[in-house]
Each structure stands twice: as structure tokens, then as C-alpha cells.
Short mmCIF file of C-alpha atoms and ligand atoms in Angstrom, two decimals:
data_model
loop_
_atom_site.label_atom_id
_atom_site.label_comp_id
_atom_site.label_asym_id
_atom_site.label_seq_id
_atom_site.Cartn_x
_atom_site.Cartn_y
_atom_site.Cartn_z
CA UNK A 1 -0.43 0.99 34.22
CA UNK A 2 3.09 1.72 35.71
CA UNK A 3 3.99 4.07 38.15
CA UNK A 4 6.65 6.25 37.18
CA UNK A 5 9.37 6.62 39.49
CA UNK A 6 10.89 9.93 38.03
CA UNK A 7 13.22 9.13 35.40
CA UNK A 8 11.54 7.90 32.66
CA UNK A 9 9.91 10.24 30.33
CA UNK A 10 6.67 12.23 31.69
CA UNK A 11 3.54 10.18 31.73
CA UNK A 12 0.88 12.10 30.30
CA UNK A 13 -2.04 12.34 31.78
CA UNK A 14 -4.93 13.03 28.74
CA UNK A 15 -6.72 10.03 28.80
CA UNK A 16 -6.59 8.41 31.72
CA UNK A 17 -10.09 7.38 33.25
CA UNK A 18 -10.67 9.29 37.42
CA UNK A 19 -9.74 5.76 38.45
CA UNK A 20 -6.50 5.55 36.43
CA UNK A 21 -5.41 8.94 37.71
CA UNK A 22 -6.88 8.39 41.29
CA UNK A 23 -5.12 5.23 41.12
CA UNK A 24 -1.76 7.13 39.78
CA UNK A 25 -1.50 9.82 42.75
CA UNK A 26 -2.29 6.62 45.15
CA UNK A 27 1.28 5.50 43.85
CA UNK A 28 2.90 9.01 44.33
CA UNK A 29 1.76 8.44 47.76
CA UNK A 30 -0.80 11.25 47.29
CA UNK A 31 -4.27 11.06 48.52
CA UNK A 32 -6.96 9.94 45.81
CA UNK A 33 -9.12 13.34 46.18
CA UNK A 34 -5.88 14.91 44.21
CA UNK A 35 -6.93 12.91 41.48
CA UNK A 36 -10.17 14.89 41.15
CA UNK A 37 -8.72 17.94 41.83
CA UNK A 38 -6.50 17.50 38.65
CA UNK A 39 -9.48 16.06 36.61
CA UNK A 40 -11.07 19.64 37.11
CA UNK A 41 -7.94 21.45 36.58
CA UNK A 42 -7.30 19.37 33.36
CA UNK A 43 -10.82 18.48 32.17
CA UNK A 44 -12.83 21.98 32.89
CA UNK A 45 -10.31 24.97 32.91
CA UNK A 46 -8.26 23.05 30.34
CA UNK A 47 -4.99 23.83 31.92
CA UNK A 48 -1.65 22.19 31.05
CA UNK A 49 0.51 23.73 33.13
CA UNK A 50 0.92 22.40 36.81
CA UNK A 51 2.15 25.66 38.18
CA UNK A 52 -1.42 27.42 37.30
CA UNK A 53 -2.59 24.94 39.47
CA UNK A 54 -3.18 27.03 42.17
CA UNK A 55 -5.56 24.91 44.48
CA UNK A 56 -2.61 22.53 44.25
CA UNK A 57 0.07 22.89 47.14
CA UNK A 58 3.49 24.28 45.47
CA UNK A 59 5.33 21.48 46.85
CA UNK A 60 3.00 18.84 44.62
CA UNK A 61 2.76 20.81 41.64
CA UNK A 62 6.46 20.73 41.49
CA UNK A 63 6.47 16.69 42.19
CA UNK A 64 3.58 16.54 39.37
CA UNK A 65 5.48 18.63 36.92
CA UNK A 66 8.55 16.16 37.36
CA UNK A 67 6.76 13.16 36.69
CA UNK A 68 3.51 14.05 34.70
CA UNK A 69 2.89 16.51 31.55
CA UNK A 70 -0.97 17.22 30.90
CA UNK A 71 -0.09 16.95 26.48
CA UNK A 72 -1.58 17.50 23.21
CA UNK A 73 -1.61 15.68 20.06
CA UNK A 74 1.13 17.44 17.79
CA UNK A 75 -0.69 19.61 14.83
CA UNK A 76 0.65 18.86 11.74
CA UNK A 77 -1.49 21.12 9.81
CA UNK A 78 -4.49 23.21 10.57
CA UNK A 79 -6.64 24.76 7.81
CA UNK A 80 -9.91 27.34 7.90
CA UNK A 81 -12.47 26.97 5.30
CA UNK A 82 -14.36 29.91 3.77
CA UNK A 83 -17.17 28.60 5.46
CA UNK A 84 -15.26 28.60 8.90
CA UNK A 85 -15.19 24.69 8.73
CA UNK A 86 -11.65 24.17 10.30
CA UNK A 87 -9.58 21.31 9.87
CA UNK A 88 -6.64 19.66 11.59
CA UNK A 89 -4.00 17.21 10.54
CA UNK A 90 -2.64 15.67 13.68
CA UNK A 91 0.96 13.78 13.88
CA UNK A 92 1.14 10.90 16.86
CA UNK A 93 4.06 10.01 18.37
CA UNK A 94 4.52 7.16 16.04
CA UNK A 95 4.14 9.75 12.66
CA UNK A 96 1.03 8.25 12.70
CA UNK A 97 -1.86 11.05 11.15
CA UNK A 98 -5.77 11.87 11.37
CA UNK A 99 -7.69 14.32 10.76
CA UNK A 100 -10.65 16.28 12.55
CA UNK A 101 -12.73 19.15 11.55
CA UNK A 102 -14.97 21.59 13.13
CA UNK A 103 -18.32 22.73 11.57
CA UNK A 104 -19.63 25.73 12.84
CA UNK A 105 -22.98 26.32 12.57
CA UNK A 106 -25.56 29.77 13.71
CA UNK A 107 -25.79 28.63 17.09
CA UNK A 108 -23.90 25.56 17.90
CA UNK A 109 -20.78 23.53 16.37
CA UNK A 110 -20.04 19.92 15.91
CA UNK A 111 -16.60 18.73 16.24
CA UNK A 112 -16.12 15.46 14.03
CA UNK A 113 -13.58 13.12 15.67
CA UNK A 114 -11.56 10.14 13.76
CA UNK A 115 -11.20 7.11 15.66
CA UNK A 116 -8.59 5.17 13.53
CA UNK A 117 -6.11 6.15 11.50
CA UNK A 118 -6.97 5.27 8.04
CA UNK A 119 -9.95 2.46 7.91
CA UNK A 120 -9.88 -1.32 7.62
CA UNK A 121 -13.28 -1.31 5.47
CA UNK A 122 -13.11 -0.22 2.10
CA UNK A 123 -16.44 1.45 0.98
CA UNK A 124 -15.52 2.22 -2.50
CA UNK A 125 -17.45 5.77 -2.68
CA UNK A 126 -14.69 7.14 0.58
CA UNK A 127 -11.76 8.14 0.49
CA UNK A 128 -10.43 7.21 4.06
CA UNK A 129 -11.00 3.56 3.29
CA UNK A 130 -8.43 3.62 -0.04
CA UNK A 131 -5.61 4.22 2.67
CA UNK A 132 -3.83 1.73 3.78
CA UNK A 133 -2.04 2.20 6.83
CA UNK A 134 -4.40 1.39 9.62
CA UNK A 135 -4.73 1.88 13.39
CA UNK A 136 -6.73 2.06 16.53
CA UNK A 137 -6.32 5.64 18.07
CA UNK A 138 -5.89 5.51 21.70
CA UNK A 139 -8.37 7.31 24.18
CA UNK A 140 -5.42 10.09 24.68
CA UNK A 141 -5.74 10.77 21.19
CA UNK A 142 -9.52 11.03 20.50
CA UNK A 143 -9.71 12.83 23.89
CA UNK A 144 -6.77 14.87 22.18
CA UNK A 145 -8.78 16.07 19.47
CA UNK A 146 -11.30 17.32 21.69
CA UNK A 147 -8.72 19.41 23.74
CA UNK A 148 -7.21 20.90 20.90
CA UNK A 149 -10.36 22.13 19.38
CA UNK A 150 -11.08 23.50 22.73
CA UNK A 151 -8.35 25.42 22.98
CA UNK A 152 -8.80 26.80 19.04
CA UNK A 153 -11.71 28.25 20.44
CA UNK A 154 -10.72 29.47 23.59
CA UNK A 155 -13.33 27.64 24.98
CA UNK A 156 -11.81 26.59 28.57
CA UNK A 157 -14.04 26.53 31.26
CA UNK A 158 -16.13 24.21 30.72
CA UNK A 159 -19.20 26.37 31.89
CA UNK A 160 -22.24 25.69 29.43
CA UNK A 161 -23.62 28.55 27.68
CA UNK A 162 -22.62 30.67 24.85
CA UNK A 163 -20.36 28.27 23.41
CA UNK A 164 -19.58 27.34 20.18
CA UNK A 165 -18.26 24.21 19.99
CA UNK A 166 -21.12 22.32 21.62
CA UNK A 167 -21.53 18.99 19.72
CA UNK A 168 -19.54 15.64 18.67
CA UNK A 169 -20.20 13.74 15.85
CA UNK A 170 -17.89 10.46 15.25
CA UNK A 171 -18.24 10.49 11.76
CA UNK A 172 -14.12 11.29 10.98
CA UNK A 173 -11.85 8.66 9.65
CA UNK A 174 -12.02 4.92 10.87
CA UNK A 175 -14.79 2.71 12.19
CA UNK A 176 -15.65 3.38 15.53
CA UNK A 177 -17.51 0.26 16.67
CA UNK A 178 -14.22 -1.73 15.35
CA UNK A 179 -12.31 0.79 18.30
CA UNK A 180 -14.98 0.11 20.82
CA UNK A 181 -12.84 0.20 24.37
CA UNK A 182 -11.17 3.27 23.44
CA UNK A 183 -14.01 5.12 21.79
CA UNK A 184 -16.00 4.44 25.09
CA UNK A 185 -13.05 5.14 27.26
CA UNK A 186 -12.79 8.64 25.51
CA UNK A 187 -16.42 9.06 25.16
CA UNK A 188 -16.86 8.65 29.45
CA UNK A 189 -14.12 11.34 29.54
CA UNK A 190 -15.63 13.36 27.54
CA UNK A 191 -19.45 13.36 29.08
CA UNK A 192 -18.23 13.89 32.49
CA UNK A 193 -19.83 16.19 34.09
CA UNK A 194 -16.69 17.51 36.13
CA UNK A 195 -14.62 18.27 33.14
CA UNK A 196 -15.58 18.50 29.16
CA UNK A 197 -19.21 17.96 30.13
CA UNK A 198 -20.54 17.52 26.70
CA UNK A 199 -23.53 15.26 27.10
CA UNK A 200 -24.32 12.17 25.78
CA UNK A 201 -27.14 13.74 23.94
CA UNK A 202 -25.02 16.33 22.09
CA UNK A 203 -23.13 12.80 20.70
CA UNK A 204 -23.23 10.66 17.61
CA UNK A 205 -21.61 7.61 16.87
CA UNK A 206 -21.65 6.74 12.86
CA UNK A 207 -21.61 3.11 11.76
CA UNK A 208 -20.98 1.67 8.82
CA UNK A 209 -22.70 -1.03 10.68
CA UNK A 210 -20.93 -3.26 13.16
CA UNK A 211 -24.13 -5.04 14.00
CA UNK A 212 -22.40 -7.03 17.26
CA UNK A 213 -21.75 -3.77 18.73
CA UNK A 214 -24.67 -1.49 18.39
CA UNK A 215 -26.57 -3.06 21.62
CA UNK A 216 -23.94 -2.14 23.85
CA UNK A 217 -23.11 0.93 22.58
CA UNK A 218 -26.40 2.35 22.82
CA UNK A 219 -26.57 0.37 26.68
CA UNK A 220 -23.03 1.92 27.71
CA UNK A 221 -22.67 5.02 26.65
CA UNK A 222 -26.24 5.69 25.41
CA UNK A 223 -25.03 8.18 22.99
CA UNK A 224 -27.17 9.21 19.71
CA UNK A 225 -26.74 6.54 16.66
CA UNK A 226 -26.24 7.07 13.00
CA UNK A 227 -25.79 4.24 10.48
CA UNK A 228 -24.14 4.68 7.51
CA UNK A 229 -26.67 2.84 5.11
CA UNK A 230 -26.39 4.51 1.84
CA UNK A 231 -28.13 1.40 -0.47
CA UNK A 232 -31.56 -0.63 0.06
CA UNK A 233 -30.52 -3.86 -1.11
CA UNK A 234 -27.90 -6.46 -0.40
CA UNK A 235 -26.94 -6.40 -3.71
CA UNK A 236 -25.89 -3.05 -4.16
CA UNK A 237 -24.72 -2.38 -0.65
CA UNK A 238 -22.50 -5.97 -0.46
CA UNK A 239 -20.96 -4.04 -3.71
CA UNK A 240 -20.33 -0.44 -1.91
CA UNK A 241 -19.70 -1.09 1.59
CA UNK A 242 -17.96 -4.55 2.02
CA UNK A 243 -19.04 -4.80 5.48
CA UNK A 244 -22.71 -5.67 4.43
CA UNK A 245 -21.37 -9.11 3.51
CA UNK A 246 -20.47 -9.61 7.07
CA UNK A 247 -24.05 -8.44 8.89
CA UNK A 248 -26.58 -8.07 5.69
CA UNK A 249 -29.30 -5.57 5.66
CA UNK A 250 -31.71 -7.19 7.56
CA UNK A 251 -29.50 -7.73 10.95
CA UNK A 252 -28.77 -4.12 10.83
CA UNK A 253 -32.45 -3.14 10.78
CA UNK A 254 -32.87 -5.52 13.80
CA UNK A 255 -30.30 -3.76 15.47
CA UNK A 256 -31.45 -0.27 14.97
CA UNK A 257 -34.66 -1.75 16.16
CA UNK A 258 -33.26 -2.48 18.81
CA UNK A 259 -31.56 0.09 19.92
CA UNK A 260 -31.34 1.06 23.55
CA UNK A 261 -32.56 4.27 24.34
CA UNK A 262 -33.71 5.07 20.86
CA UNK A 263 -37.81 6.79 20.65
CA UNK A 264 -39.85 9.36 18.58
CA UNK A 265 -37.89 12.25 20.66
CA UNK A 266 -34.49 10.14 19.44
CA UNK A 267 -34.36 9.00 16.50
CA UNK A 268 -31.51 6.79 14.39
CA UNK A 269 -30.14 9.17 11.83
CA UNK A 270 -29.87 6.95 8.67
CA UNK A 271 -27.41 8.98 6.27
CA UNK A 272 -27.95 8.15 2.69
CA UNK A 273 -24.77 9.30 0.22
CA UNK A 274 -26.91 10.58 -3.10
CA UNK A 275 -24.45 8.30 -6.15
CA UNK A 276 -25.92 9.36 -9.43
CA UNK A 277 -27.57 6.03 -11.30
CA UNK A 278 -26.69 4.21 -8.75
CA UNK A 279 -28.81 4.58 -5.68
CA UNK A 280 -30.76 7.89 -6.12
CA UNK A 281 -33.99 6.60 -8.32
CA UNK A 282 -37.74 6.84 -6.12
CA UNK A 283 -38.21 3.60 -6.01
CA UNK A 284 -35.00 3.57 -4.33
CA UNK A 285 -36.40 5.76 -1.76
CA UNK A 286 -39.84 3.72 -1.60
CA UNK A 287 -38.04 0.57 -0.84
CA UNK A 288 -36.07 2.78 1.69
CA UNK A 289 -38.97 3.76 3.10
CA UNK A 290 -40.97 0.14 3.84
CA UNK A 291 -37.59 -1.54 5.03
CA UNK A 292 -37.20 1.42 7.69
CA UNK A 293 -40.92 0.94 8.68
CA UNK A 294 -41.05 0.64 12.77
CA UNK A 295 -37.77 2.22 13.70
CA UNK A 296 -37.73 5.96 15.29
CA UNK A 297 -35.85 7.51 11.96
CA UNK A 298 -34.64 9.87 10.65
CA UNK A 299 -32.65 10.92 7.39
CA UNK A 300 -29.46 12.83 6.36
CA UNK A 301 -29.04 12.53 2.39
CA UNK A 302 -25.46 13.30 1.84
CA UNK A 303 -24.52 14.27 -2.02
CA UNK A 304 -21.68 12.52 -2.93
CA UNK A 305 -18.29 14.41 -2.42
CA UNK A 306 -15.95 13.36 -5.55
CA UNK A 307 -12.49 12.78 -5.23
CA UNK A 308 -9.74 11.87 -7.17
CA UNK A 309 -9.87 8.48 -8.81
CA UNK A 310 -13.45 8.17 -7.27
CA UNK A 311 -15.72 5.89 -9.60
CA UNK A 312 -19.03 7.88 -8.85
CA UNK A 313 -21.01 10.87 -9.45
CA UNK A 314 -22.98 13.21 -7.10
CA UNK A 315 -26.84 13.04 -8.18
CA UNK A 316 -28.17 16.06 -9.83
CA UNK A 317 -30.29 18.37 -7.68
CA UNK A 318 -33.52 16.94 -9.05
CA UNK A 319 -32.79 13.42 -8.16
CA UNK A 320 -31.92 14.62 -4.68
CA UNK A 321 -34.90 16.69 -4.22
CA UNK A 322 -36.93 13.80 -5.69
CA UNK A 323 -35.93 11.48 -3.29
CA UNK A 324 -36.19 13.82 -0.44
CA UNK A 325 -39.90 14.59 -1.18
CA UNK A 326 -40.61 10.70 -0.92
CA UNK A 327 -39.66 10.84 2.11
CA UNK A 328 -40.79 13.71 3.56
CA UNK A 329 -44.40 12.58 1.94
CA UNK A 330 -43.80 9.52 4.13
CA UNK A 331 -43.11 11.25 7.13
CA UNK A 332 -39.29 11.68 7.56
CA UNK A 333 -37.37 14.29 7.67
CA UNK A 334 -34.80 14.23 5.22
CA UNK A 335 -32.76 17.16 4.31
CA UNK A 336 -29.94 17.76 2.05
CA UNK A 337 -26.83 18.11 3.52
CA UNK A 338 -24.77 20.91 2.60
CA UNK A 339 -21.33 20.02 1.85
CA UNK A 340 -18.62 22.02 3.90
CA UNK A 341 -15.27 22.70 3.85
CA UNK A 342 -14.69 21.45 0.37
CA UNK A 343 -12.10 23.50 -0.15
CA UNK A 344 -9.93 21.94 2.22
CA UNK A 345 -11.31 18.60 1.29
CA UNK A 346 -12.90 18.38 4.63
CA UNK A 347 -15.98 17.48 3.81
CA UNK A 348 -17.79 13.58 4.27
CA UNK A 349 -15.41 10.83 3.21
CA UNK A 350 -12.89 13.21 2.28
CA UNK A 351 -10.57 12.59 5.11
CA UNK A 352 -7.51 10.96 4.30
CA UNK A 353 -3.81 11.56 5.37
CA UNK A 354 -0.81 10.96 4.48
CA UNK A 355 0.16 8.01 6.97
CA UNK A 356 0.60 5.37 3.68
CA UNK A 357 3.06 3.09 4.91
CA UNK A 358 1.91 -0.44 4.20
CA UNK A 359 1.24 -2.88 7.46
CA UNK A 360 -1.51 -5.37 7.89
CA UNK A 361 -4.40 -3.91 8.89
CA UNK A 362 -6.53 -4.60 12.12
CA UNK A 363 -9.24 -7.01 11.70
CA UNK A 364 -12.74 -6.21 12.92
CA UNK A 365 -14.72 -8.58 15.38
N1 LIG B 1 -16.87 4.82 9.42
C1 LIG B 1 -18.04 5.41 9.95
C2 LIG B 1 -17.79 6.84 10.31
C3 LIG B 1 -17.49 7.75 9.14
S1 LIG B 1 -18.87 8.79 9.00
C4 LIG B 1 -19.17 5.25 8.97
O1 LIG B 1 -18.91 4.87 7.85
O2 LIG B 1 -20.30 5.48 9.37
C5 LIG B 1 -18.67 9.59 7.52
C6 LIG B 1 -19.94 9.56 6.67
O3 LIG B 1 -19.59 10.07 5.37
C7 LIG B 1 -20.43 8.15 6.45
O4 LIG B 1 -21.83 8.12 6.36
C8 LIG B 1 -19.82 7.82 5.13
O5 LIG B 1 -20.45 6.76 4.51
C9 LIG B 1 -19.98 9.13 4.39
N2 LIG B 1 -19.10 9.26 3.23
C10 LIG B 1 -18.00 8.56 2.95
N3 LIG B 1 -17.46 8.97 1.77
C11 LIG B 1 -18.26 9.96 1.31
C12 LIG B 1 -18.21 10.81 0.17
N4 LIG B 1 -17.23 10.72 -0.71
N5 LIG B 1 -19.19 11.73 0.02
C13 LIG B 1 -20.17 11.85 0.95
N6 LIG B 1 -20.24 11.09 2.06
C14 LIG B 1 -19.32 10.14 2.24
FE1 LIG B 2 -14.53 3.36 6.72
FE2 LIG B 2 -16.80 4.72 7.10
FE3 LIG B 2 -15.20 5.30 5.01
FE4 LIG B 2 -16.57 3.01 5.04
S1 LIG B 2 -17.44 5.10 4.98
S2 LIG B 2 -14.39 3.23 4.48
S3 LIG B 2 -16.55 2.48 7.21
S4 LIG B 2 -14.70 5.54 7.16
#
């Protein structure tokens, strides 16, 4: 990290971890306590304008305002469902897009963060992964989305309570385990207590299955887990989710079995998209059933949201409730997820932008 001296463009300062900001008012010749002062100011009351900063002396709010900005990602588009889902197409500095929505629910709200632009896997049932242009988001900008929903919502202090916005679910565009140091980095900024506060247990991180990463995700951050598994053989799941070639069936289980933190009171959320022919038959579910046997589960059976040029069906309502009622008879719970925000294609594996431009993609570990 550089110091800024004043002349270059303002630094912002979403993003930065308390020791990267400590460390930056050290340089300014400020003592490190400021650091946490700002933290609050930005974190909690949400405020982005030094001059509110009123337990900040004038003469340093001026010197901040010179040097620092406290930014947002710019909102290229934001869209309301009439189901209240809401949706928003951010621009980076770079043009670069991604999307996040918002699904409110009776008595709390989950915000669904991206963590890439685009996807480097290429699960042929979602829509993210037939973009091209790929790339890591920085912490600033999944931290970003989190500040911009707050503010939607008007939802600044951070004071828990009658909120609505009270969950995160990293199930947006991208691969989060493939963005692992600045998913974490964002993540620790927002759990801390000081500032978004949203807890670890209010958070889950969706895999498609990076299986060298699960350990020390669930050890680090010890947030909830959700694996994208969607097929109970190698066969069929090396043919919709490429990624299976890479860590096959069985050293995912492991993983999940594995999973720090994870008990009766915690279960792994398995979510299971419902393809019609393909994957939806009972002794799909049976098989589902004995290769889950041992790990803390649970289920979230996703019908299939078309679109265009998409090679699959949804299942019909009596495959889905079929397959439910296996499992239930087994023990899990396993309900049907309704689809939202549809109408502005917000829904699961929706998600794409218009950020096309053809580079070579990142490559996972
Ligand atoms: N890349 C991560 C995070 C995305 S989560 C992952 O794959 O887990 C989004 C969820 O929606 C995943 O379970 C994904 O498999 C599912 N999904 C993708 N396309 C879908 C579609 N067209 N209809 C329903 N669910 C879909
Ligand atoms: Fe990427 Fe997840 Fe979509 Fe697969 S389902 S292409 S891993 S975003």
C-alpha cells in the first residue's frame, strides 16, 4: 500500500482491513486510534462524507477529505421486482460489471453478493458461466455491494434490530473459493463487530466445489457452507459442472465431512437445480440420499430457471414434489425454492452482464 502524498487521485478507503487504515493514518502522521474512529464512522453510521464526521477534529477532516474519499461502486442499473427482489448492475472503474440482488423476505433479507465478474467454470445449466469476460472482484467491490444495499435501505447504523437486510448469501456471479483472499478480506469487514456487524452465522458461501479450499474456509471465516451439487454421479455431474472432473464426487463429500464448524444445529445446505429427465427421477434422490449419509445436511431444490439458448427444462411440479418427499421421508428437509425476481432475470444462475469483451480468463487453483 502507498501513502498518498496529496496529489494523486483520492485513495478510497472501502476495503481496507483496521490494519490497512490504522496503518494509512500512521503515514499521515496521525495516531492509529483515528483509524478506528473512521472504521465506525465508515463501517456503522455508513457515512461518506468527512465533514459529518463530527468526533473528528475540523482540522483532520479537512486533511482526510484532501487525500481520502470513503466511495461506492458506480450503479449502472438498479431494478425492483414485483416481488420486491431488487437488483443492481454495478460499473467498476475498469467498465467492468456484476450484478447483486436483494431478496426480501417476512422478517429478514438476504443480500446475494457476486464475487467475480463473469465465471471461469462453465456449468452448462447457468447463465453467468456462458460469459466470457472474467475477473476477480476486489474486497472494495464486494464490500461495495454491501454498502450500497445499505444505503437502498436506509439501513445506516449498524444497530441490530428491526432491520431488513439482515443476511448474505454468496451465491451471485463467479466462484468464490477461486477469489479466496478477497472474499475473506471482505467477509472480515463485513462481520466486524464495530461496523457492518453481520455475523458469520447470518453468512453463506456457495461452491460449486473447490474441494482445496473448503477446510480453510470453514477454519477462517467459519461462515455457513452451501455446495452447489446438483447431480449424484460423476457421470452426469463431470457433464454439467466441469469442475467435477477436477475434485470428483467423492472428495467433495469428504470435504463437507469435514467441514469445520459444521453440526446438527449447522448444517451444509446441498442445493439441488430440479433439470427435467435429467436429474429429477427418485432414484436420483435415493442415491442422493445414501451418498449424503453422515454429513449434518440439509437441502435446497432449486427448479431450473430457463434462459435463452439454455439446453434444459425445469422439472414439472410432480417430479419436484416427488423428489422432495424422498427426502423428507429420509429425514431432510428439502423445500422448493421459490424462484424470485424473474422478471428482472434475477433469479439463480440468471446473472449475467454485459462485460463481454474477450480476455483469457483466470485459472482456478
Ligand atoms: N458459483 C457458485 C456461486 C453461485 S450460487 C456456485 O456455483 O455455487 C448460484 C446457485 O444457483 C448455484 O447453486 C448454481 O448452481 C445455481 N444455478 C445456476 N444456474 C441456475 C439456473 N439456471 N437455475 C437455477 N439455479 C441455477
Ligand atoms: Fe460459475 Fe456457479 Fe454458474 Fe457454475 S453455477 S458457472 S460455478 S456461477
Amino acid at each position: 500500500m502507498t501513502i498518498p502524498t496529496g496529489t494523486e487521485p483520492r485513495t478510497d478507503l472501502i476495503g481496507l482491513s483496521r490494519q490497512e487504515l490504522a496503518a494509512l493514518m500512521a503515514g499521515i502522521g496521525e495516531k492509529p486510534f483515528r483509524g478506528k474512529q473512521l472504521w465506525h464512522w465508515i463501517y456503522h453510521r455508513g457515512e461518506t462524507d468527512f465533514a459529518s464526521m463530527t468526533t473528528i477534529a475540523k482540522p483532520m477532516r479537512e486533511r482526510l477529505a484532501e487525500r481520502f474519499v470513503v466511495g461506492r461502486p458506480a450503479i449502472a442499473a438498479e431494478q425492483t421486482s414485483g416481488d420486491h427482489t431488487r437488483k443492481w448492475l454495478f460499473r467498476f472503474d475498469d467498465m467492468n460489471e456484476a450484478e447483486t440482488v436483494f431478496i426480501p423476505e417476512q422478517d429478514r433479507g438476504a443480500l446475494c453478493l457476486s464475487s467475480q465478474v463473469g465465471c471461469t467454470l462453465t456449468c452448462t445449466f447457468c447463465h453467468t458461466g456462458t460469459q466470457r469476460l472474467v475477473r476477480n472482484l476486489s474486497a472494495a467491490e464486494i464490500v461495495g455491494q454491501v454498502m450500497v444495499a445499505r444505503d437502498s435501505y436506509g439501513e445506516w447504523p449498524s444497530i441490530a434490530g428491526d432491520r431488513l437486510f439482515t443476511n448474505i448469501v454468496l451465491m451471485g456471479m463467479g466462484e468464490p473459493l477461486f477469489n479466496y483472499d478477497n472474499v475473506a478480506k471482505a467477509l472480515k469487514i463485513i462481520m466486524d463487530g464495530d461496523g457492518i456487524a453481520i455475523s458469520r452465522r447470518r453468512i453463506t458461501l456457495s461452491t460449486s466445489g473447490v474441494v482445496p479450499m473448503i477446510e480453510r474456509c470453514g477454519a477462517e471465516l467459519g461462515v455457513g457452507l452451501a455446495i452447489s451439487l446438483h447431480a449424484v454421479t460423476d457421470q452426469l455431474r463431470d457433464r454439467i459442472m466441469p469442475i467435477n472432473r477436477k475434485y470428483p464426487l467423492k472428495e467433495l463429500l469428504a470435504a463437507c465431512r469435514n467441514y469445520p464448524g459444521s453440526s446438527n444445529a449447522r448444517r451444509i445446505t446441498f442445493e439441488y437445480v430440479m433439470l427435467d429427465g435429467v436429474n429429477d427421477s427418485p432414484a436420483d434422490a435415493r442415491r442422493l440420499v445414501r451418498i449424503i449419509k453422515g454429513i449434518p445436511a440439509k437441502f435446497n431444490l432449486i427448479p431450473f430457471n430457463r434462459w435463452e439458448g439454455a439446453e434444459f427444462n425445469c422439472s414439472s411440479g410432480k417430479a419436484m414434489r416427488r423428489f422432495a418427499a424422498i427426502l423428507n421421508e429420509a429425514g431432510y428437509s428439502a423445500p422448493i425454492r421459490t424462484p424470485r425476481g424473474r422478471d428482472i432475470l434475477a433469479a439463480c444462475g440468471q446473472l449475467k452482464s454485459a462485460s463481454r469483451r474477450q480476455r483469457s480468463g483466470l485459472k482456478g487453483p
